Amino acid sequence: MSHSTDQAKTRCLALLPDAAEPPTPRPGQTLDDVLAFDPARRIWLKSGLGAAVLSLFGAPALAGNADRTNGGADVGGKAPDTGRPYTAGLDPAQDYTVRFESVPRSLADRVVVPPGYEVQVLFSSGDAVEAGSTSWTEGVFPSWDVAGRRAGGDHDGMHYFELPGVDPRRGGLLAINHEQVDMRVFFAEETFPGNAFDEKTATPEQKRVALSAVGVSIIEIEFDGGTWRIQRDSRYNRRYTGNTVYDVGGPARERVGATVTGTLNNCSSGATPWGTYLTCEEATFNYFDSSQPRHGYGWVVELDPQGRILRQGVKRTAMGRFNHENVAWLDDADRRVAFYMGDDSTPGCIYKFVPDRPYDAADRAANLGLLDEGTLYVARFEPSGQGKWLPLKQGLPGLTAAEGYATQADILVECQRAAVAAGGTVMDRPEWITVGPGKDIHVTLTNYNGRGGKVPVDDANPRPENHHGHIIRWTEAGHSPLATAFTWDIFLLAGDPRQAAAQGKPNLAGNIQGDSFSSPDGLRQDPAGRLWVQTDMNLGAVATPAVFGNNGMYCVDPATGQSKRFLVGPVGCELTGVAYTPDLTTFFVNIQHPTQAWPTAGRTPRSSTLAIRRTDGAPVGA
Ligand code: FEO
Ligand code: CA
Ligand code: CA
Ligand code: CA
């Protein structure tokens, strides 16, 4: 059914002209000579910026691998394909101290940012993606194949990738996850009562439309004339959807099959040091089309935004099957790397995957098998701040054939059960994990109210009713991705003391200094060390509108927990997805599922990607 679309895409990529390949120096040429010949590409700037000494919220320096971790220059300090060092990044002469003016709480149906900032709506649900495709029109609902070439719904995790030969401050690729369907964009109001997709009543065509609206968009963008715009005819623009076919790699291929139709519930994401995108499936079954095989979903899917080293996505089963939220990586000087992942279950564990081999920084294609062979660990948070990584390997205690794990594939497919059997700690719904320039790692635990009975409280999850969530921080022993031990503490407890006092419930009190928030979800520490927190709370009796306002984005000092509200979203939305140009002058942020009439008054609300800049062109936040 979906094969025709997928084959068409593969054909299309196969027919790309040679000029689409990145330039390669011939003997006697420098790369600069070659780049100068590339008319389709814009200038390289040679600033040769190295590691910067940084300050934050007025505090001194975070040093370390600001240009190497995934909180840093995003693809490992080498330009994809060419091995050429990046030429744009943090400016050693720039002061990154956080100085923006905190915005007030808001319940308005608009995006609120500090004075001196401008917001552009760049990319909305239903917008054209693939070259030659059309954009959404109010009141017109697309067939599945038309929808499958436009932006999906519920923009979520996102990453900005540099392109060989392109100044990344002025152009690159955005990979954007589509977690769910913006129902009102894809279906007439009367199709599904309450705009809730119902697989029981859906026709095969309607299922395909819904599956077209999830997955990933790749768009090439360019900064020109003071605004960002999408390159409508770019050969890179492409959709990966719930109808396209994915290869299966790793040990569970024997149980899952060689291919799976569809990726879905593409929540958040990450990148690899070799410049591929990791889109994370937060559901373990196909709820739009349950006729699809079991075990095909709940994986991390690797794809190449440039479409060069991978022609289609690959489900990396060695990384485990669970409700994946995002992926963040930490590497060392020998290019050994660990990938950290949370299971957003009620409750779920925290994992890391360590490939058997170091990655190759010069040859992207040499890394293609890296995520298929390695060790998957689950985290155990011990009392008093110690932690252990427990390997999930067939044959270890609790993981034998007698317990139902005859092969490693069985462990990977039944990962949530195996992790608990091995002694992993179940957490209060792990959302995003981020690795900062100082190699500290933070994770958001968004909220969970089910402790006290079958799931007891513990030191890492101390609230019986954790309405507002918390953030945990840990450090690997020796800052090594290969460590099997770590130290941890609770970085902050979310919630507002005033609300707790008003309701007589000390359990609701948080310890955030400054602007308080509830239900942290999106989380990213940028190369300057600033921790950006995005919220996903349901306003109501506990997270009250008067105390918290709409969901927003906060800048938090990792040293002190001091918080400043940077952005407030429109009515009904959550904030999720944060990416940036390497010099931090543009931030890309997603507004997911607005409910009223944003971004256009009087029209159907649409999930959208924002581009946020300072009017003076200086780095965001400073
Ligand atoms: Fe899709 Fe756990 O958020
Ligand atoms: Ca969501
Ligand atoms: Ca999330
Ligand atoms: Ca959430």
XYZ file of C-alpha atoms and ligand atoms in Angstrom:
628
model
C 0.000 0.000 0.000
C 2.624 2.491 0.999
C 5.322 0.943 -1.118
C 4.566 3.043 -4.154
C 5.277 6.290 -2.297
C 8.423 4.965 -0.753
C 9.759 3.601 -3.998
C 8.991 6.884 -5.696
C 11.027 8.682 -3.049
C 13.907 6.278 -3.408
C 13.865 6.705 -7.174
C 13.761 10.446 -6.788
C 16.859 10.428 -4.594
C 18.632 8.010 -6.898
C 18.190 10.472 -9.759
C 19.801 13.400 -7.993
C 22.386 15.055 -10.216
C 26.021 14.584 -9.333
C 26.163 18.188 -8.227
C 24.121 17.158 -5.209
C 27.130 15.349 -3.799
C 29.377 17.341 -1.493
C 32.495 18.758 -3.145
C 35.659 16.674 -2.900
C 39.113 18.154 -3.503
C 41.074 16.725 -6.441
C 44.832 16.264 -6.059
C 46.403 19.673 -5.681
C 43.168 21.402 -4.722
C 42.258 22.690 -1.303
C 38.719 22.361 -0.129
C 38.440 26.128 -0.395
C 39.219 25.869 -4.108
C 36.430 23.382 -4.525
C 33.937 25.354 -2.499
C 34.657 28.405 -4.563
C 33.441 26.445 -7.601
C 30.103 25.540 -6.063
C 27.624 28.118 -7.360
C 24.703 26.652 -5.470
C 26.429 27.274 -2.164
C 27.040 30.362 -0.156
C 30.167 31.609 1.548
C 32.346 30.011 4.156
C 33.410 32.320 6.902
C 36.760 31.732 8.535
C 36.674 32.817 12.098
C 38.470 29.773 13.538
C 36.683 29.984 16.838
C 37.820 27.624 19.530
C 36.603 26.733 22.969
C 35.274 29.760 24.768
C 35.434 30.782 28.378
C 31.855 31.389 29.276
C 29.790 32.967 31.945
C 26.172 32.402 32.732
C 23.705 34.290 34.910
C 26.760 36.253 35.998
C 28.544 33.087 37.194
C 31.947 32.045 35.909
C 32.867 29.712 33.203
C 31.703 26.374 32.093
C 34.625 25.020 30.187
C 34.998 21.622 28.619
C 33.801 20.175 25.390
C 31.377 22.877 24.370
C 32.121 22.147 20.742
C 31.932 18.384 21.055
C 28.987 17.141 23.114
C 25.506 17.164 21.716
C 24.909 20.247 23.760
C 27.615 21.711 21.578
C 28.180 22.071 17.913
C 25.838 19.247 17.216
C 27.713 16.969 14.874
C 31.001 16.497 16.590
C 33.313 19.271 15.520
C 33.860 18.088 11.952
C 31.888 19.047 8.912
C 29.871 16.093 7.591
C 31.528 14.191 4.723
C 34.523 16.488 4.375
C 36.166 16.286 7.774
C 36.542 20.041 7.612
C 36.247 21.763 11.008
C 33.283 23.998 11.412
C 34.019 27.637 11.007
C 31.183 29.145 12.993
C 30.274 28.601 16.625
C 30.518 30.397 19.895
C 32.346 33.700 19.777
C 35.128 33.922 22.388
C 34.616 37.685 22.482
C 30.890 37.340 23.228
C 29.510 37.516 26.763
C 26.796 34.853 27.096
C 25.664 35.954 30.561
C 21.887 35.671 30.692
C 20.446 39.172 30.671
C 17.065 39.011 28.930
C 14.109 40.517 30.741
C 11.898 37.770 32.127
C 8.399 37.790 30.602
C 5.293 37.692 32.822
C 2.887 34.768 33.010
C 0.340 34.913 30.209
C -2.968 33.289 29.316
C -3.183 35.092 25.971
C -3.506 33.299 22.621
C -0.141 34.475 21.383
C 3.602 33.948 21.778
C 5.199 36.258 24.338
C 8.978 36.910 24.270
C 11.184 39.486 26.025
C 11.658 43.038 24.727
C 14.237 43.153 21.952
C 13.273 39.764 20.487
C 11.366 38.950 17.318
C 9.414 35.802 16.514
C 8.770 34.424 13.059
C 6.355 31.561 12.331
C 8.477 29.503 9.959
C 6.781 26.162 9.369
C 3.244 25.033 10.231
C 1.257 21.829 10.057
C 0.143 21.265 6.447
C 2.837 23.461 4.867
C 4.464 22.164 1.688
C 7.653 20.147 2.299
C 8.707 18.117 -0.725
C 9.579 19.958 -3.922
C 6.449 20.354 -6.042
C 4.017 19.719 -3.182
C 1.202 22.071 -2.187
C 0.273 23.725 1.119
C -2.839 23.347 3.249
C -5.874 25.498 2.523
C -8.435 26.277 5.236
C -11.409 23.919 4.967
C -9.860 21.608 2.358
C -8.757 18.176 3.581
C -6.016 16.276 1.784
C -5.867 12.737 0.452
C -3.184 10.591 2.132
C -0.617 10.938 -0.635
C -0.987 14.742 -0.731
C -0.748 14.913 3.081
C 2.360 12.744 2.984
C 4.346 15.433 1.171
C 3.317 18.253 3.515
C 4.262 18.998 7.129
C 2.697 16.619 9.625
C 1.118 17.715 12.897
C 2.252 18.233 16.483
C 5.783 19.474 15.838
C 8.022 18.050 18.563
C 11.761 17.239 18.861
C 13.950 19.026 16.333
C 17.575 19.361 15.302
C 19.465 21.854 13.137
C 22.061 20.258 10.854
C 24.822 22.004 9.033
C 25.340 21.416 5.322
C 28.747 20.917 3.733
C 29.958 24.189 2.289
C 27.182 26.313 3.789
C 27.740 28.961 6.456
C 25.548 27.434 9.187
C 24.595 30.857 10.487
C 22.759 31.464 7.239
C 21.539 28.083 6.072
C 21.110 24.441 7.010
C 18.636 21.617 7.452
C 15.952 21.373 10.092
C 14.745 17.891 10.992
C 11.396 18.160 12.785
C 9.384 15.401 14.453
C 5.611 15.154 14.082
C 4.295 13.406 17.148
C 0.573 13.389 16.432
C -2.082 14.554 13.986
C -3.352 18.148 14.093
C -6.814 16.682 13.566
C -8.501 19.897 12.418
C -5.895 20.413 9.711
C -6.242 16.902 8.282
C -9.904 15.962 8.880
C -13.269 17.744 8.697
C -14.802 18.384 12.145
C -17.625 15.902 11.569
C -15.319 13.020 10.597
C -14.352 12.018 14.135
C -16.423 13.142 17.156
C -14.390 15.479 19.338
C -11.563 15.444 16.773
C -10.317 12.201 18.327
C -9.070 9.664 15.776
C -10.948 6.361 16.142
C -9.347 3.374 14.497
C -12.580 1.380 14.798
C -14.553 3.757 12.579
C -11.694 4.996 10.362
C -11.619 3.972 6.691
C -8.342 2.687 5.186
C -7.922 6.103 3.502
C -8.431 7.926 6.810
C -5.861 5.682 8.498
C -3.374 6.537 5.790
C -4.082 10.259 6.168
C -3.400 10.024 9.909
C -0.218 8.049 9.262
C 0.877 10.720 6.756
C 0.635 13.338 9.519
C 3.239 11.723 11.807
C 6.941 11.060 11.238
C 9.597 13.608 10.298
C 9.986 16.630 8.017
C 13.373 17.584 6.611
C 13.469 21.156 5.303
C 16.323 23.247 3.970
C 16.187 26.763 5.367
C 18.042 29.957 4.575
C 18.457 33.262 6.405
C 18.079 36.070 3.923
C 16.970 39.670 4.217
C 16.491 39.443 7.976
C 14.180 36.421 7.960
C 14.397 32.655 7.653
C 12.666 31.018 4.733
C 12.220 27.486 3.462
C 13.994 26.618 0.204
C 10.905 25.323 -1.563
C 12.746 23.526 -4.343
C 15.485 21.985 -2.182
C 16.479 18.433 -3.021
C 16.790 17.777 0.726
C 13.137 18.526 1.549
C 11.545 15.225 2.421
C 8.893 13.555 4.557
C 9.287 10.322 6.467
C 5.811 9.142 7.474
C 3.742 6.384 9.020
C 3.193 5.005 5.526
C 6.793 4.736 4.362
C 9.015 1.689 4.813
C 11.923 1.449 7.259
C 14.731 -1.053 7.470
C 15.344 -2.896 10.706
C 18.860 -3.208 12.143
C 20.288 -4.835 15.244
C 19.638 -8.025 17.204
C 15.818 -7.802 17.249
C 15.613 -7.895 13.451
C 15.101 -11.647 13.849
C 11.834 -11.024 15.715
C 10.673 -7.787 14.060
C 11.452 -8.592 10.417
C 13.697 -6.966 7.816
C 11.383 -3.973 7.280
C 8.506 -2.213 9.042
C 5.891 0.009 7.446
C 5.669 3.298 9.286
C 7.149 5.320 12.085
C 4.782 7.030 14.471
C 4.376 8.968 17.709
C 7.667 10.676 16.831
C 8.080 12.481 20.082
C 11.505 13.904 20.582
C 14.799 13.169 18.933
C 18.551 13.554 18.917
C 21.524 13.508 16.601
C 24.653 11.410 16.267
C 28.260 12.671 16.132
C 28.224 11.673 12.456
C 25.330 13.963 11.573
C 22.392 11.578 11.364
C 19.035 12.231 13.033
C 17.505 9.924 15.636
C 13.722 10.134 15.732
C 12.128 8.471 18.765
C 8.892 6.470 18.731
C 6.983 7.068 21.958
C 4.427 4.296 21.299
C 5.106 0.572 21.026
C 2.206 -0.344 18.723
C 0.516 1.111 15.639
C -2.610 2.702 17.107
C -3.735 4.080 13.739
C -3.591 0.695 12.046
C -3.421 -2.276 14.403
C -3.191 -4.674 11.454
C 0.495 -3.758 11.289
C 2.827 -6.275 12.962
C 3.446 -6.111 16.706
C 6.945 -5.119 17.823
C 7.431 -2.826 14.796
C 7.230 0.363 16.893
C 8.794 1.832 20.027
C 12.257 2.099 18.510
C 14.850 4.752 17.789
C 14.957 5.362 14.021
C 18.155 6.653 12.404
C 17.914 8.688 9.220
C 20.292 10.894 7.269
C 18.867 14.385 6.757
C 21.140 14.743 3.739
C 19.811 11.482 2.267
C 23.339 10.392 1.366
C 24.515 7.612 3.640
C 21.001 6.285 4.322
C 18.304 6.339 1.669
C 15.578 5.437 4.166
C 15.262 5.275 7.944
C 16.532 2.322 9.979
C 14.972 1.110 13.230
C 17.922 0.550 15.572
C 16.698 -2.306 17.747
C 19.884 -2.613 19.821
C 18.748 0.600 21.590
C 15.660 -1.128 23.007
C 11.908 -0.954 22.499
C 10.018 1.308 24.877
C 8.205 4.669 24.923
C 11.204 6.587 23.654
C 11.364 10.307 24.401
C 14.710 11.583 23.080
C 18.410 10.735 22.704
C 21.478 12.692 23.871
C 25.102 11.702 23.511
C 28.383 12.013 25.367
C 31.757 11.116 23.854
C 35.387 10.989 24.937
C 38.735 11.772 23.356
C 38.873 8.292 21.779
C 35.489 8.851 20.107
C 33.767 6.281 22.260
C 30.203 7.433 22.737
C 27.135 6.770 24.892
C 23.536 7.547 23.903
C 21.153 8.376 26.776
C 17.432 7.688 26.492
C 14.335 7.987 28.689
C 11.229 5.796 28.674
C 8.231 8.095 29.140
C 6.108 5.421 30.782
C 4.141 5.508 33.998
C 6.735 4.986 35.376
C 9.736 4.178 33.149
C 13.492 3.751 33.294
C 16.533 5.639 31.994
C 18.886 3.848 29.612
C 22.166 4.267 27.831
C 23.473 2.494 24.766
C 27.235 2.198 24.237
C 28.345 1.049 20.763
C 31.156 -1.498 20.711
C 33.337 0.667 18.468
C 34.439 4.320 18.426
C 32.855 6.486 15.766
C 34.719 7.756 12.727
C 34.715 11.559 12.607
C 35.955 11.794 9.033
C 33.901 9.180 7.194
C 30.191 9.359 7.955
C 29.345 6.133 6.167
C 31.782 4.175 8.354
C 29.373 4.690 11.284
C 26.333 3.054 9.767
C 26.537 -0.173 11.772
C 27.510 1.537 15.009
C 24.016 1.596 16.525
C 23.454 -2.102 15.805
C 26.205 -3.523 18.025
C 26.778 -2.481 21.594
C 25.595 -2.731 25.186
C 22.294 -1.418 26.472
C 22.279 -0.428 30.162
C 19.533 0.627 32.557
C 20.142 3.142 35.347
C 19.784 2.245 39.004
C 19.585 5.292 41.269
C 20.883 4.207 44.687
C 20.202 6.180 47.879
C 22.786 8.802 48.845
C 23.568 9.949 45.384
C 25.300 6.919 43.890
C 24.145 5.221 40.705
C 24.942 2.171 38.596
C 24.509 1.215 34.968
C 23.229 -2.367 34.762
C 23.784 -4.206 31.471
C 20.711 -5.715 29.794
C 22.398 -8.824 28.449
C 20.810 -12.194 27.881
C 21.963 -14.763 30.428
C 22.599 -12.337 33.302
C 20.559 -12.835 36.502
C 16.896 -12.128 35.816
C 17.468 -12.184 32.059
C 17.696 -15.915 31.323
C 15.629 -18.253 29.175
C 13.820 -19.399 32.311
C 12.584 -15.805 32.757
C 11.398 -15.619 29.151
C 14.527 -14.157 27.543
C 15.901 -16.891 25.309
C 17.775 -14.406 23.091
C 18.980 -10.793 23.183
C 16.113 -10.012 20.792
C 13.659 -11.032 23.525
C 15.266 -8.552 25.930
C 15.174 -5.722 23.392
C 11.554 -6.326 22.400
C 10.421 -6.655 26.039
C 12.821 -3.982 27.236
C 10.594 -2.352 29.854
C 10.039 -5.642 31.672
C 13.695 -6.702 31.308
C 14.933 -3.378 32.712
C 12.911 -3.810 35.900
C 14.002 -7.457 36.183
C 17.640 -6.334 35.985
C 17.167 -3.859 38.827
C 16.601 -0.583 36.972
C 14.884 2.260 38.854
C 11.476 3.278 37.554
C 11.314 7.069 37.345
C 8.489 9.643 37.353
C 8.104 9.648 33.547
C 11.496 10.519 32.039
C 11.120 13.057 29.231
C 14.208 14.758 27.729
C 17.842 14.118 28.607
C 20.581 16.610 27.737
C 24.380 16.503 27.954
C 25.946 19.881 28.616
C 29.307 21.371 27.712
C 30.601 20.511 31.203
C 29.481 16.863 30.659
C 26.816 17.055 33.372
C 23.642 15.290 32.298
C 20.120 16.445 33.183
C 16.784 14.677 32.765
C 13.239 15.997 33.156
C 10.826 13.788 35.123
C 7.627 15.442 34.037
C 5.118 14.238 36.688
C 3.604 11.019 38.034
C 0.934 10.534 40.640
C 1.007 6.767 40.997
C 3.522 6.214 43.798
C 2.728 5.147 47.297
C 1.265 1.716 46.577
C 2.683 -0.800 44.108
C 5.360 1.692 43.077
C 6.974 3.046 46.252
C 8.664 6.417 46.544
C 12.465 6.339 46.524
C 15.290 8.840 46.866
C 15.247 9.766 43.174
C 11.430 9.947 43.035
C 10.476 11.229 46.481
C 6.956 12.557 45.938
C 3.968 10.209 46.379
C 1.989 12.615 44.190
C 4.432 14.314 41.876
C 2.052 16.754 40.216
C 4.725 19.150 39.000
C 7.733 16.952 38.202
C 11.436 17.414 38.901
C 14.818 17.501 37.214
C 17.655 15.127 38.129
C 21.291 15.735 37.281
C 24.017 13.117 37.095
C 27.707 12.871 36.266
C 29.353 9.767 34.845
C 32.400 8.468 36.754
C 35.396 10.194 35.196
C 32.968 11.946 32.814
C 33.314 8.791 30.722
C 30.632 7.498 28.359
C 31.866 3.996 29.254
C 31.347 4.445 33.016
C 29.271 1.894 34.901
C 28.849 4.194 37.911
C 27.614 7.763 38.324
C 26.690 10.294 40.982
C 23.356 12.087 40.981
C 21.231 14.641 42.805
C 17.850 16.268 42.448
C 18.575 19.496 40.602
C 15.178 21.011 41.277
C 11.625 20.176 42.331
C 9.093 21.939 40.105
C 6.008 23.631 41.491
C 5.236 26.955 43.089
C 5.495 27.528 46.847
C 2.690 30.129 46.784
C 0.257 27.628 45.320
C 1.304 25.003 47.848
C 0.694 27.410 50.698
C -2.670 28.488 49.300
C -3.867 24.896 48.975
C -2.289 23.694 52.220
C -0.359 21.003 50.354
C 3.380 21.113 50.991
C 3.745 18.260 48.495
C 3.002 20.772 45.735
C 5.831 23.099 46.731
C 8.833 23.343 44.473
C 12.260 24.782 45.147
C 12.735 26.707 41.907
C 14.258 30.118 42.459
C 12.796 32.824 40.271
C 10.057 32.028 37.760
C 8.419 28.753 38.753
C 6.937 26.186 36.387
C 5.199 22.835 36.358
C 5.762 19.631 34.334
C 9.169 20.156 32.695
C 9.456 18.193 29.438
C 11.671 19.654 26.668
C 15.231 20.208 27.926
C 18.422 21.252 26.223
C 21.659 22.678 27.521
C 23.205 24.844 24.828
C 26.943 25.184 24.079
C 27.098 28.263 26.352
C 25.810 26.134 29.251
C 22.326 27.627 29.540
C 19.655 25.078 30.423
C 16.411 25.602 28.460
C 13.303 23.989 29.967
C 9.993 23.657 28.106
C 6.785 22.784 29.909
C 3.901 20.427 29.168
C 1.366 20.820 31.966
C -2.387 20.461 31.818
C -3.793 23.562 33.404
C -6.436 22.706 35.981
C -7.043 22.314 39.680
C -3.412 21.454 40.444
C -1.462 23.379 37.806
C -3.670 26.417 38.154
C -3.849 29.062 35.402
C -3.415 31.937 37.847
C -0.142 30.554 39.184
C 1.472 29.139 36.059
C -0.145 30.730 32.985
C 0.189 28.968 29.631
C 3.025 26.538 28.954
C 6.339 28.220 28.303
C 10.093 28.033 27.965
C 12.443 28.874 30.812
C 16.168 29.527 31.014
C 17.642 27.924 34.133
C 21.109 28.436 35.589
C 22.604 24.961 36.054
C 24.751 26.226 38.920
C 21.982 27.773 41.043
C 18.600 26.618 39.700
C 17.672 30.273 39.145
C 14.916 30.375 36.499
C 13.770 33.071 34.084
C 10.694 32.805 31.884
C 11.831 33.374 28.301
C 8.713 32.593 26.302
C 5.023 31.884 26.882
C 3.019 29.991 24.268
C -0.555 30.427 23.023
C -3.654 28.824 24.555
C -3.680 25.031 24.885
C -0.210 24.386 23.504
C 2.827 22.679 24.923
C 6.338 23.928 24.181
C 8.595 21.256 22.763
C 11.611 21.163 20.494
C 14.572 23.497 20.697
C 17.384 23.847 18.161
C 19.737 26.655 17.253
C 22.338 27.884 14.838
C 25.860 27.180 16.187
C 26.392 30.842 17.100
C 23.082 30.834 19.061
C 21.761 33.886 17.200
C 18.652 31.984 16.038
C 16.650 29.586 18.193
C 14.063 27.309 16.623
C 11.231 26.391 18.995
C 8.054 24.370 18.443
C 4.523 25.233 19.501
C 2.601 21.947 19.682
C -1.198 21.560 19.549
C -2.442 25.142 20.094
C -6.237 24.974 20.551
C -7.668 28.403 19.854
C -6.709 30.363 16.718
C -2.926 30.619 16.683
C -0.915 31.439 14.590
C -3.597 33.166 12.468
C -6.623 34.838 14.081
C -9.914 33.405 12.853
C -8.281 30.314 11.355
C -7.734 26.715 12.387
C -4.889 26.511 14.949
C -1.765 24.763 13.666
C 1.344 23.417 15.367
C 4.307 25.480 14.158
C 8.054 25.991 14.285
C 9.200 29.443 15.410
C 12.456 31.185 14.557
C 13.433 33.519 17.397
C 16.122 36.189 17.113
C 17.223 39.350 18.799
C 16.531 42.478 16.839
C 20.204 43.480 17.271
C 21.412 40.101 15.956
C 23.248 39.163 19.179
C 22.966 35.640 20.631
C 19.619 34.656 22.132
C 19.525 34.850 25.916
C 22.583 37.056 26.365
Fe 5.864 12.976 23.619
Fe 6.847 12.172 26.553
O 6.364 13.390 25.339
Ca 3.030 16.072 23.173
Ca 7.691 15.312 25.542
Ca 4.964 15.528 28.130
